Short mmCIF file of C-alpha atoms and ligand atoms in Angstrom, two decimals:
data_model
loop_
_atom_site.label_atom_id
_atom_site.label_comp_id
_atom_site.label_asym_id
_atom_site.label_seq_id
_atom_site.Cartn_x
_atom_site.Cartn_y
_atom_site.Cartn_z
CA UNK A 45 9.97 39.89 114.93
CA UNK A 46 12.78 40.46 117.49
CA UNK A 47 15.15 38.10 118.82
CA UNK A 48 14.55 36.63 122.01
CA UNK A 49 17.85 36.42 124.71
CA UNK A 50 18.12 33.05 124.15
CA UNK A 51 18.23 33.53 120.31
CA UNK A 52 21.29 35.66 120.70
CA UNK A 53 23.04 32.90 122.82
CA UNK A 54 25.62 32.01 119.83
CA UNK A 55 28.30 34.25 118.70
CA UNK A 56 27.16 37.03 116.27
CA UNK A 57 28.70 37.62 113.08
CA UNK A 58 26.43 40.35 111.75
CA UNK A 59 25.50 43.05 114.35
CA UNK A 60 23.35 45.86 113.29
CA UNK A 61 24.56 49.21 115.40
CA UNK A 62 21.86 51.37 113.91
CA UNK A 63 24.20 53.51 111.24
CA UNK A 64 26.65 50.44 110.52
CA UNK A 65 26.85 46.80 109.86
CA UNK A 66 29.20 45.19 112.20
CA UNK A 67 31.00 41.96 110.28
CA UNK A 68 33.37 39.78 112.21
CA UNK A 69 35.98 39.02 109.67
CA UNK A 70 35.91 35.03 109.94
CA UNK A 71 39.19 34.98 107.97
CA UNK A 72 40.77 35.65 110.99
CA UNK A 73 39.13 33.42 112.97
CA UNK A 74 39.95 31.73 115.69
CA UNK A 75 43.20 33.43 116.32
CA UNK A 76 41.14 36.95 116.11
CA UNK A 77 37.96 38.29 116.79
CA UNK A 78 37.70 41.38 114.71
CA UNK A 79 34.33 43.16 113.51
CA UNK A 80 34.82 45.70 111.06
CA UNK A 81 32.49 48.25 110.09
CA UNK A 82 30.20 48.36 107.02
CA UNK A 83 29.35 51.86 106.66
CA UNK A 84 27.63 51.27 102.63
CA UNK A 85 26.45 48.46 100.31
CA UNK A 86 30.06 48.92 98.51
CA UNK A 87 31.55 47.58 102.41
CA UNK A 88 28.94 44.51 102.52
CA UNK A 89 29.18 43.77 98.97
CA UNK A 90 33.00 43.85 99.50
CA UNK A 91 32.88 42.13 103.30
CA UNK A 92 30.67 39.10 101.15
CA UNK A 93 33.16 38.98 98.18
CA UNK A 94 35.71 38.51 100.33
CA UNK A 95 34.78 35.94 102.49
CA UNK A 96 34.93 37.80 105.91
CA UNK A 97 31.14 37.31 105.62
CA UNK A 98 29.84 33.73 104.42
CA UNK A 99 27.33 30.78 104.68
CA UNK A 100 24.24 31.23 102.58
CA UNK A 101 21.81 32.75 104.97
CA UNK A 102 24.40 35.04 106.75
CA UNK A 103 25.19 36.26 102.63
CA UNK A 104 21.49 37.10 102.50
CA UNK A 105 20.48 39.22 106.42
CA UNK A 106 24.07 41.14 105.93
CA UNK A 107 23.37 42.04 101.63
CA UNK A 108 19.69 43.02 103.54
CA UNK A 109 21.41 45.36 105.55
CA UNK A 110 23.56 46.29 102.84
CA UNK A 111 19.90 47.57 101.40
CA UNK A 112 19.60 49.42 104.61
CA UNK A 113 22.71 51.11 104.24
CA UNK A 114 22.12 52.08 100.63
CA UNK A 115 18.26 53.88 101.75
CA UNK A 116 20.02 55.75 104.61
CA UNK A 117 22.77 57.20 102.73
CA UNK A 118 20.90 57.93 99.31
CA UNK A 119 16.92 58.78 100.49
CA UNK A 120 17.85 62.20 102.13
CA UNK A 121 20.72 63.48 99.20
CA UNK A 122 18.91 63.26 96.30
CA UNK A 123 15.54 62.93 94.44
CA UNK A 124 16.85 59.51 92.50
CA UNK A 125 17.44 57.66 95.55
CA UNK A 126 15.51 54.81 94.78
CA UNK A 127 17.85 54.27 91.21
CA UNK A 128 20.82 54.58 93.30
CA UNK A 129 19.36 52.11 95.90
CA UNK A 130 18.85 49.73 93.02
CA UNK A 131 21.94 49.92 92.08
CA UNK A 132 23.64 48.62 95.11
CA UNK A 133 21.37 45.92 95.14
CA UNK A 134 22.91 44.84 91.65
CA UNK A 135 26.04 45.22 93.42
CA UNK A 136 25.29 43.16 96.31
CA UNK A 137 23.94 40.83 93.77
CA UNK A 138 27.32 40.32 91.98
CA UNK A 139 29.33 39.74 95.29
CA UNK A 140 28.44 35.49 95.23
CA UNK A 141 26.65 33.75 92.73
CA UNK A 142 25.69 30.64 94.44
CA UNK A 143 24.08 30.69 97.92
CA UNK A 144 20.41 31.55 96.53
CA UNK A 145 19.74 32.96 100.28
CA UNK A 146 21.51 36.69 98.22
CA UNK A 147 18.93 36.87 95.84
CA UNK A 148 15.86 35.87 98.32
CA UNK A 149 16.76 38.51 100.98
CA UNK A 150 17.67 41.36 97.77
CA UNK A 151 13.81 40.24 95.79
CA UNK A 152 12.52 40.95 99.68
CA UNK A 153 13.78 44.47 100.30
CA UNK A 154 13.10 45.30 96.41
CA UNK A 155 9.35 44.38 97.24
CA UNK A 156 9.82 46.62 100.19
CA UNK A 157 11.32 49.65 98.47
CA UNK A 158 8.59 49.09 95.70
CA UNK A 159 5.75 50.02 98.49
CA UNK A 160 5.07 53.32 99.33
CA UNK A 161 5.69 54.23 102.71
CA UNK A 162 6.24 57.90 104.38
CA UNK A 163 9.17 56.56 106.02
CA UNK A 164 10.89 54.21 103.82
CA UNK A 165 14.43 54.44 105.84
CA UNK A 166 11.72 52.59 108.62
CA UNK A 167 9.83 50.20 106.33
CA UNK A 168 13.37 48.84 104.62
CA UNK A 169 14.94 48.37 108.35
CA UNK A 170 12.51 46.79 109.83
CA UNK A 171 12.66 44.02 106.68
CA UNK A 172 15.98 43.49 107.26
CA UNK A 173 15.27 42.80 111.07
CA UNK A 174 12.08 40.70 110.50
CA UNK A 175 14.77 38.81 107.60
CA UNK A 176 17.51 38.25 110.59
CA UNK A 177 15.46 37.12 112.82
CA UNK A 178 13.33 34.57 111.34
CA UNK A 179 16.40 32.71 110.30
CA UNK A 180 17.38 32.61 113.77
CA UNK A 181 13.79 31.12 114.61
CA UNK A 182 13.97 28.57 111.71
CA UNK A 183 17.48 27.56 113.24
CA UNK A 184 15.95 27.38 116.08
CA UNK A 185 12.76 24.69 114.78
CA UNK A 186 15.27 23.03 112.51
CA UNK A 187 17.32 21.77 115.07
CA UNK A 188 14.47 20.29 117.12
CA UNK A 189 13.24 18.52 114.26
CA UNK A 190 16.88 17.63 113.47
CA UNK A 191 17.56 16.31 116.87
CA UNK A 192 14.02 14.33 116.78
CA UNK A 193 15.88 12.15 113.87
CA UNK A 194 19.15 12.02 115.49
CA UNK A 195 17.52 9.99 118.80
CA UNK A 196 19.89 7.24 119.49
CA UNK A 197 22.73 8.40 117.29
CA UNK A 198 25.82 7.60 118.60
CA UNK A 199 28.22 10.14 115.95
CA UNK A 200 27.83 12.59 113.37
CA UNK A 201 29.94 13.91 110.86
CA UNK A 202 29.49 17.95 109.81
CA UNK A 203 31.00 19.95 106.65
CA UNK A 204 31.98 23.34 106.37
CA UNK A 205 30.25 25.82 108.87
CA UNK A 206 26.70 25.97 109.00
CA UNK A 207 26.86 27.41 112.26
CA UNK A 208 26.00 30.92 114.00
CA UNK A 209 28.81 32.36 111.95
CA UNK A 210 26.94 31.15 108.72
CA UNK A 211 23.59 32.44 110.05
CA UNK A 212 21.85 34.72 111.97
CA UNK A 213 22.71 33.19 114.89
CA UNK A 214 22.45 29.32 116.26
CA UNK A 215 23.07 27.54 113.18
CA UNK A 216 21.35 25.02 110.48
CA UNK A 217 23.16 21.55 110.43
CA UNK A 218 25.27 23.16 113.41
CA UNK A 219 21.70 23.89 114.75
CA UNK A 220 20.79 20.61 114.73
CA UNK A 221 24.21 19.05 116.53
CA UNK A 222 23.04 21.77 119.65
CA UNK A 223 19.90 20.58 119.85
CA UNK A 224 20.76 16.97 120.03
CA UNK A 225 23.87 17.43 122.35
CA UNK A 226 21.61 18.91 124.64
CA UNK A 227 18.93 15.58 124.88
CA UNK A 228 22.03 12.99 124.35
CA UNK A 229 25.52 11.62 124.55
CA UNK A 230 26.63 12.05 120.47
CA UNK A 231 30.17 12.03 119.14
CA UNK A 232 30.67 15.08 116.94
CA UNK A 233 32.92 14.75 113.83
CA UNK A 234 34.20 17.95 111.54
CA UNK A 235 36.19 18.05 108.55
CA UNK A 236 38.66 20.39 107.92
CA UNK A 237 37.03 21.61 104.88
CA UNK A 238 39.83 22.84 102.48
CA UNK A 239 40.70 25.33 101.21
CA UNK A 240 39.59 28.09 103.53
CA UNK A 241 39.10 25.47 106.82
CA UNK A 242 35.70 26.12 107.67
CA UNK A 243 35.61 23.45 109.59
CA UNK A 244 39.03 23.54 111.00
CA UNK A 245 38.50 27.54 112.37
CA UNK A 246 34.63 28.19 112.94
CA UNK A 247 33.83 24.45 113.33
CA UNK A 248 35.92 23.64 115.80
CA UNK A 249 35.97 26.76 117.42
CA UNK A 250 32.04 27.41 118.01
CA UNK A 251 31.70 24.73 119.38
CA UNK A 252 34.52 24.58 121.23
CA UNK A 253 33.29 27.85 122.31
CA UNK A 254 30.07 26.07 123.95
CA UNK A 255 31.91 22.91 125.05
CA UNK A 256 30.80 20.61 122.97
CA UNK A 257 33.23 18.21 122.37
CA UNK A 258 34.83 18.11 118.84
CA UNK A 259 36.90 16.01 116.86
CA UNK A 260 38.46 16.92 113.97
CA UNK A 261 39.50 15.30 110.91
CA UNK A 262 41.54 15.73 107.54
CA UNK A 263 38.58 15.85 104.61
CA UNK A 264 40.50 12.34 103.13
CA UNK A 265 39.82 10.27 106.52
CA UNK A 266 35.79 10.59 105.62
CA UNK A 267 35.87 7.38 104.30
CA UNK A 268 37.82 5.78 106.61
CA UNK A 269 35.89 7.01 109.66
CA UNK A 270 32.92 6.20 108.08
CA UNK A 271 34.49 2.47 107.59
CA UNK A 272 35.35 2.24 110.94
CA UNK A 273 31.31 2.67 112.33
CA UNK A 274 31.72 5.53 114.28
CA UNK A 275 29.19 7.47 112.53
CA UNK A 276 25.41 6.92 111.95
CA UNK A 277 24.63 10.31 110.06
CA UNK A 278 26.37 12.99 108.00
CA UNK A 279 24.40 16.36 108.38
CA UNK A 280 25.52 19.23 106.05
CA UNK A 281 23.98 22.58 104.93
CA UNK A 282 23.01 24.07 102.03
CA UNK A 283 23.33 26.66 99.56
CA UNK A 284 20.54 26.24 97.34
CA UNK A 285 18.27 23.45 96.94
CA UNK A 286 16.18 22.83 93.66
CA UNK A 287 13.01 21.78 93.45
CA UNK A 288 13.28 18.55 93.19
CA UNK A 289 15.47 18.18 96.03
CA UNK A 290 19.09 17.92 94.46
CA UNK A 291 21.45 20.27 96.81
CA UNK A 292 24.51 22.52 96.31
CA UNK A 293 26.50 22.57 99.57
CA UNK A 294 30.42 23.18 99.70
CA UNK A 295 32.74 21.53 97.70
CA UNK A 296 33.46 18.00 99.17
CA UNK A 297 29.68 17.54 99.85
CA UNK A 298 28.85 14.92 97.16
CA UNK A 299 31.74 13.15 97.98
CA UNK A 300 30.33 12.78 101.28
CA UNK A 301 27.21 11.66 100.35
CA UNK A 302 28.62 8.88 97.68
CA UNK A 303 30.72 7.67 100.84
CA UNK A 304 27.62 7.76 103.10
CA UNK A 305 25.52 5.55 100.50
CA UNK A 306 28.37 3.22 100.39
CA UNK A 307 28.93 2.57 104.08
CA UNK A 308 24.99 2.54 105.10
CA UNK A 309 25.59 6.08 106.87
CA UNK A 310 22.15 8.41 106.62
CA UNK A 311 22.92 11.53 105.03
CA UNK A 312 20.74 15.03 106.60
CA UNK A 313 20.67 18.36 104.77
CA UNK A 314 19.39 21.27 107.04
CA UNK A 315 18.43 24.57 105.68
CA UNK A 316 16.01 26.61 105.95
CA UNK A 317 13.28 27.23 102.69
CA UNK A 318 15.01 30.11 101.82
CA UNK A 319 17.29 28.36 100.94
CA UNK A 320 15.23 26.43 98.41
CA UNK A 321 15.37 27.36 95.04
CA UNK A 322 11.78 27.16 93.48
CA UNK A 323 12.40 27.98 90.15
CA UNK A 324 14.70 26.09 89.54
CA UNK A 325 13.73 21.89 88.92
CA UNK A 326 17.72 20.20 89.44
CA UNK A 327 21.05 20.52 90.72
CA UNK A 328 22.62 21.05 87.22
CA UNK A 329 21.07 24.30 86.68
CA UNK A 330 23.08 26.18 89.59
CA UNK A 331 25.79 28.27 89.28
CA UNK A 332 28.87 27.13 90.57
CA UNK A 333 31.34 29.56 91.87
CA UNK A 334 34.47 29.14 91.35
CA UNK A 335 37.05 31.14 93.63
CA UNK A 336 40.69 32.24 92.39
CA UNK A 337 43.28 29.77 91.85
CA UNK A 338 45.39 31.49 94.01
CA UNK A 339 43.58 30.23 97.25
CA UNK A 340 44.56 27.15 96.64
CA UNK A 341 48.28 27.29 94.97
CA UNK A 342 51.61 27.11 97.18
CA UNK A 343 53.11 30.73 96.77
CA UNK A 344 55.98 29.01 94.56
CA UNK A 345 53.72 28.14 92.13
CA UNK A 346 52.39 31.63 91.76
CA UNK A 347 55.08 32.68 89.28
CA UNK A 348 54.17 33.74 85.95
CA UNK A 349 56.37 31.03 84.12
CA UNK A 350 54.68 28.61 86.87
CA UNK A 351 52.81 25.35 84.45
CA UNK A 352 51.29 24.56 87.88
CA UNK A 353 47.49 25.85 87.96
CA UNK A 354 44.71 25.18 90.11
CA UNK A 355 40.48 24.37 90.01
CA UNK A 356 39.13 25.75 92.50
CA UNK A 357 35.08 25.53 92.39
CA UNK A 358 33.75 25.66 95.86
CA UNK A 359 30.61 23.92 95.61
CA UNK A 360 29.55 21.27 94.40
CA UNK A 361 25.39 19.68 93.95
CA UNK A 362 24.27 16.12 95.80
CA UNK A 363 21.51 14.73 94.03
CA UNK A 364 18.64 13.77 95.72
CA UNK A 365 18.87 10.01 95.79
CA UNK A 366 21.98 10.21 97.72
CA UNK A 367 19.89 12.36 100.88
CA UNK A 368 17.99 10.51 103.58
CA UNK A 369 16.35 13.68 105.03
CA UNK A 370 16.19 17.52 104.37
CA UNK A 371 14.80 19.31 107.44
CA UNK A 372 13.64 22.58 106.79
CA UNK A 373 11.67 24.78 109.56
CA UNK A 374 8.23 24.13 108.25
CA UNK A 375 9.13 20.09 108.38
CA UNK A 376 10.88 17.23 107.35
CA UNK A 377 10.92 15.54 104.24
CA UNK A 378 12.10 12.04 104.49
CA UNK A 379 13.74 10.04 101.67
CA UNK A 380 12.96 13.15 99.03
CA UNK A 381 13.66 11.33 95.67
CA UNK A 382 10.87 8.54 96.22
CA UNK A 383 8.37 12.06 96.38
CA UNK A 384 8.61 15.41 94.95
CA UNK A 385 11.32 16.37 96.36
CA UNK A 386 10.84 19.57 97.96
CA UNK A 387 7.43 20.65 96.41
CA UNK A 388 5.74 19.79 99.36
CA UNK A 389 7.03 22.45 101.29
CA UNK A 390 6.00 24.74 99.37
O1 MRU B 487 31.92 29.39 100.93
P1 MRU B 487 31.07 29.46 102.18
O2 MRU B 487 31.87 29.35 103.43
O3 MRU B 487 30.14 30.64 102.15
O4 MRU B 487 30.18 28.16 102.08
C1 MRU B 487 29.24 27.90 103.10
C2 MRU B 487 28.61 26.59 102.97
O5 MRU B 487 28.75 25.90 101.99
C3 MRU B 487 27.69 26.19 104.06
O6 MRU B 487 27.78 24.82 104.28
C4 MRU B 487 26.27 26.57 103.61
O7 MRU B 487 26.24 27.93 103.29
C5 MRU B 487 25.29 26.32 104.62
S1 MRU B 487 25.43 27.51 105.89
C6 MRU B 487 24.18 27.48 106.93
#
C-alpha cells in the first residue's frame, strides 16, 4: 500500500531515501529542523534510544526500516546474513521497552525474513512500506471516527505528541483534533508535558504549523482548566493497551484521567490495534521505562556528593474504568470496562 498525496500532508519524521532512513531529530524541535541519516540498525536503534525518534508507532515503521537496513547491508557480504539480521532486530528490540508498536513491527519483518523469497532485500522493503503506510491510513479512519464523537465539543485537552511526528504521518489523538477542526469550531488545549515538552515543542508547533489554533498550558493547570468548564474531552494516545482495555500512555496520563472522572470531562484514547497488546490481560503487566535521572535534575544537582536524586518513569497505565472511549481504526469501543475491553476488536 502506498501513500496517497494527501496522506503525506503532515510533516514527516521518518523518510525512507532508498539506502537510508531519514530521522528528524525532534530534540531539536521547533527551533531546528534537522534529519539525520540512518545508514544501519545500530543508527535507528540509537536515533530510538535517544529520543530523536519517538511515539509508539513512529518506534515501530523506523525499527522496520532499521530491518531494512540490516538485509541490505548483511544479504550480499556473507552467507550468515540472516543471523546477523537477527541480531539487529534484538538490538532494535532493546532500544525502548514500552511502546508495544517495537515489538509488533520487529515479529512482522521476522515473519517476513522467515519466508523464502528470491529477493528478500524486496520482500523485507516492501513490509516496511506496507507497515508505514497503513498507520498513516488507520490515522487517517481514527480521526473520522474520533471527530464523529467529538460533534458539538466545544474544547479538548491533548498529552504528549501523538501527532505526525509520533506516526507515520497525520497523527492518532492529534489525528482526531484535525479531523474535527476541520467539521467545527473546537478550542484545542496542550500540556507541556515534562520533562522532554512534547507538548510544548511538537504540540504546539504541528499544529501551529497547520494553523490550528493552540493553547498551551503548564501540566499543573489540568485541573484547574478542567474546573473552569472549558473542556468536554481529554483525548490522549497510547503506548500499549492490554486486553482488557487498561492503557499505558506518557507519564501524567492517569493523572489526567483521575481529574477527568472528577470534573465529568470524557476521557478518549486513540491508537491504532497495533498498539494493543493481546497477550497481555492488564495494565500492571507492562514494562515501564524509566529514563535517566539526569533528564530531569538541575545541572547543580548533578554532583557526585549531590543527596538530590530524581524518578523519572515516563509512562504511566490508566485503567479502564477511568476511559470513556478507545477509537481504534477498525471501530470504537465505548465505555470499555462495562465489556471486554478490547477483545472485541480482535
Ligand atoms: O516518550 P515518547 O515521546 O515516545 O512517548 C510518546 C507517547 O507517550 C505518546 O503519547 C504515544 O506514543 C502515543 S503516540 C501516537
Amino acid at each position: 500500500m502506498k501513500m496517497t498525496r494527501q496522506q503525506k500532508e503532515t510533516v514527516q519524521a521518518l523518510q525512507w531515501t532508498g539506502d537510508a532512513l531519514k530521522v528528524l531529530d525532534q530534540r531539536r524541535l521547533p527551533e531546528h529542523i534537522i534529519y539525520d541519516d540512518c545508514k544501519d540498525a545500530n543508527d535507528v536503534a540509537k536515533a530510538i534510544t535517544s529520543m530523536r525518534v519517538r511515539g509508539a508507532p513512529a518506534i515501530g515503521i523506523a525499527a522496520a526500516y532499521g530491518v531494512v537496513l540490516s538485509v541490505r547491508k548483511h544479504y550480499a557480504q556473507s552467507n550468515h546474513w540472516r543471523q546477523k539480521v537477527v541480531a539487529d532486530i534484538d538490538l532494535l528490540a532493546k532500544s525502548r521497552p514500552t511502546a508495544v508498536n517495537l515489538f509488533w513491527a520487529l515479529d512482522q519483518m521476522k515473519a517476513t525474513l522467515s519466508q523464502q523469497s528470491t529477493n528478500p532485500l524486496a520482500a523485507i522493503l516492501a513490509c516496511a512500506e506496507r507497515i508505514h503506510a497503513e498507520d498513516v491510513a488507520a490515522n487517517h479512519k481514527m480521526g473520522e471516527l474520533g471527530a464523529d464523537l467529538l460533534m458539538g465539543a466545544k474544547g479538548v485537552l491533548t498529552h504528549c505528541n501523538t501527532g505526525a511526528l509520533a506516526t507515520g504521518g497525520y497523527g492518532t489523538a492529534l489525528g482526531v483534533i484535525r479531523s474535527a477542526h476541520r467539521r467545527q469550531a473546537l478550542n484545542v488545549y496542550a500540556g507541556e508535558t515534562r520533562p522532554w515538552l512534547q507538548g510544548a515543542r511538537l504540540t504546539a508547533w504541528e499544529l501551529s504549523q497547520e494553523h490550528i489554533p493552540v493553547t498551551l498550558i503548564a501540566d499543573s493547570a489540568a485541573a484547574w482548566l478542567m474546573k473552569t468548564g472549558a473542556i468536554d474531552w481529554v483525548i490522549v494516545g497510547a503506548d500499549r493497551i492490554t486486553a482488557n482495555g487498561d492503557v499505558a500512555n506518557k507519564i501524567g496520563t492517569y493523572g489526567l484521567a483521575v481529574l477527568a472522572q472528577q470534573h465529568g470531562v470524557k476521557f478518549m484514547v486513540v491508537a491504532p490495534t497495533t498498539t494493543i497488546d493481546w497477550g497481555i490481560n492488564q495494565g500492571d503487566q507492562i514494562k515501564i521505562e524509566e529514563r535517566d535521572a539526569k533528564e530531569l535534575l538541575p545541572d547543580c544537582y548533578l554532583e557526585e556528593e549531590s543527596i538530590v536524586s530524581a524518578w523519572n518513569p515516563v509512562f504511566d497505565v490508566t485503567p479502564v474504568e477511568l476511559i470513556s472511549a478507545i477509537v481504534t481504526e477498525r471501530g470504537v469501543v465505548l465505555n470499555p470496562a462495562t465489556g471486554q475491553g478490547v477483545r472485541g476488536l480482535k
